[in-house]
Amino acid sequence: MSLSIVVLAAGQGKRMYSDVPKVLHALAGKPLLEHVCRVAARLSAERIYVVHGHGGERVREALRHLDVTWIEQSRQLGTGHAVAQALPSIDSRNGVLILYGDVPLITSETLQRLKDAFAEGGIGLLTVDLDDPGGYGRIVRDHSGAVVRIVEHKDTTPEERAIREVNTGMMAIPAAPLLRWIERLDDRNAQREYYLTDIIGMAVREGIPIKTVAADSVYEVMGINDREQLADLERHYQHLQAQHLMRSGVTLRDPARFDLRGEIEFGRDVVIDVNVILEGRVKLGDRVHIGPNSYLRDAELADDVAVLPNCVLEECAIGKGARIGPFSRIRPETRLADHVHVGNFVEIKKSTVAAGSKINHLSYVGDAEVGRDVNVGAGTITCNYDGANKHKTVIGDGVFIGSDTLLVAPVRVGDGATIGAGTTLTQDAPPGALTLGRARQTTVESWTRPQKKKTGEEK
Ligand code: UD1
Ligand code: CA
């Protein structure tokens, strides 16, 4: 039987107190709904439908890279009503798997178990036992232990309220009877909503078995309704990621102070110190060390790179054995070759620096091509912007640039050239020669230092 997945995501998320639709709030850098859709995509379903409502335009726009079919639910009249919006698009011979857009940590393994239970015939229902089941729909079973129905929290009797097994909301149902049951739903309940959960009682009355599957962990089925829950799940997710990294050979000095918001590839014996945030796609070669308090986004670091404390690296590639930091900022479109050294208070933007070159202190290098074995002195600045356009600076191999040099682009420095400290370079410097441009130093022999005037009494 083919599977259609329906992700319910029309809820407003009132308790987020946000202008952003709830399902677009980020967990580990990705919208909640994207987490769910990515897991759904692993279940080889025929199609994934996402039922959206509140902020639908924004949701579709933000997630347009996902291969899903969007279905609008203009008024949120309940989970049964939400599923009803998707049913006309679904082949009646299919199975329908219901997921929630605000339950981001569900795993494909658990959903596979739910699919398997469903495949045996009847309805698959994912449940979990909670110490505090408040707010959830309770699973009511008969004396033989068979599921009889689900009762929503607000409709429970005191005895039902004590039931600790709850409905996670995730279930797999054959489409044909689902359509029939959904047509019979009404909103005669405490919340005046069309409850999807009412179909369980209907199925049981028709003799259709309900196969429950228990979730492995509470986190997998936890929905997000407010920012505290969002933070809880974020911490849990980060913990799982850190655990996975450590189990695969990465040293994390403190797994509780490490955040991965994206994907990481890593070699052997990588060491990551505390308060490091990795975002986007990060690739770390063998023996890469990342010092404390660093932020890396979309960065590729080759073997033996050392990032000293307090660095920011974005959209860049760093060659083998390079040393960055402390306090360096490597901006997008920068490529540093092997064994380059970049030191404190150095900013590099959209530049390439060839092997062995050093830019160790207080410099800005932007729109530049720097050759091999170049020494860039402290306080060197590429003046790449004339107020309207950006211009290039090209520095040849083996160049020595004295401290406090301004390179007014466009400008070229030939191979092996030396630029005297304090130079404002406005024309190309020829290879192999010393070029300097600064006021000539003079000493005024006749000059005497002014003396303080004598005060009254001493006169
Ligand atoms: C629902 C279940 C409850 C279960 C709980 C688990 C029903 C009637 N109740 O309750 O048994 O224990 O989830 O979290 O199904 N949604 C829509 N359109 C709507 C209403 C809801 O898309 O008109 C979406 C929401 O965005 C959310 C999901 O459906 O992702 C669940 O809705 P919510 O209002 O949170 O249901 P609960 O009352 O928590
Ligand atoms: Ca909920």
CSV table of C-alpha atoms in Angstrom, one decimal, residues 315-319 330-338 340 342 347-359 365-374 376 382 392-397:
chain,number,residue,atom,x,y,z
A,315,GLU,CA,32.1,31.1,3.8
A,316,CYS,CA,35.8,30.4,3.6
A,317,ALA,CA,38.3,27.7,2.9
A,318,ILE,CA,41.5,27.3,5.0
A,319,GLY,CA,44.5,25.3,3.9
A,330,ILE,CA,37.6,35.7,8.0
A,331,ARG,CA,34.7,36.9,5.8
A,332,PRO,CA,33.0,35.3,2.8
A,333,GLU,CA,34.8,34.3,-0.3
A,334,THR,CA,38.2,34.0,1.4
A,335,ARG,CA,40.6,31.2,0.6
A,336,LEU,CA,43.7,30.9,2.7
A,337,ALA,CA,46.3,28.4,1.4
A,338,ASP,CA,48.4,26.0,3.5
A,340,VAL,CA,49.0,30.8,6.3
A,342,VAL,CA,46.4,35.2,10.4
A,347,GLU,CA,39.9,41.0,8.9
A,348,ILE,CA,40.1,39.3,5.6
A,349,LYS,CA,37.3,39.6,3.0
A,350,LYS,CA,36.9,38.1,-0.5
A,351,SER,CA,40.6,37.5,-0.8
A,352,THR,CA,43.1,34.7,-1.6
A,353,VAL,CA,46.3,34.3,0.3
A,354,ALA,CA,48.8,31.8,-1.0
A,355,ALA,CA,50.9,29.4,1.0
A,356,GLY,CA,53.1,30.4,3.9
A,357,SER,CA,52.0,34.1,4.0
A,358,LYS,CA,51.5,35.9,7.3
A,359,ILE,CA,49.1,38.7,8.3
A,365,VAL,CA,42.7,42.8,3.6
A,366,GLY,CA,39.8,43.0,1.2
A,367,ASP,CA,39.4,42.1,-2.5
A,368,ALA,CA,43.1,41.1,-2.6
A,369,GLU,CA,45.2,38.4,-4.1
A,370,VAL,CA,48.2,37.8,-1.9
A,371,GLY,CA,51.1,35.6,-3.1
A,372,ARG,CA,53.2,33.0,-1.3
A,373,ASP,CA,55.5,33.8,1.6
A,374,VAL,CA,54.3,37.3,1.9
A,376,VAL,CA,52.1,41.8,5.8
A,382,THR,CA,43.9,47.6,1.6
A,392,LYS,CA,41.6,44.9,-6.3
A,393,THR,CA,45.0,44.7,-4.7
A,394,VAL,CA,47.4,42.2,-6.1
A,395,ILE,CA,50.5,41.3,-4.0
A,396,GLY,CA,53.2,39.1,-5.6
A,397,ASP,CA,55.2,36.2,-4.0
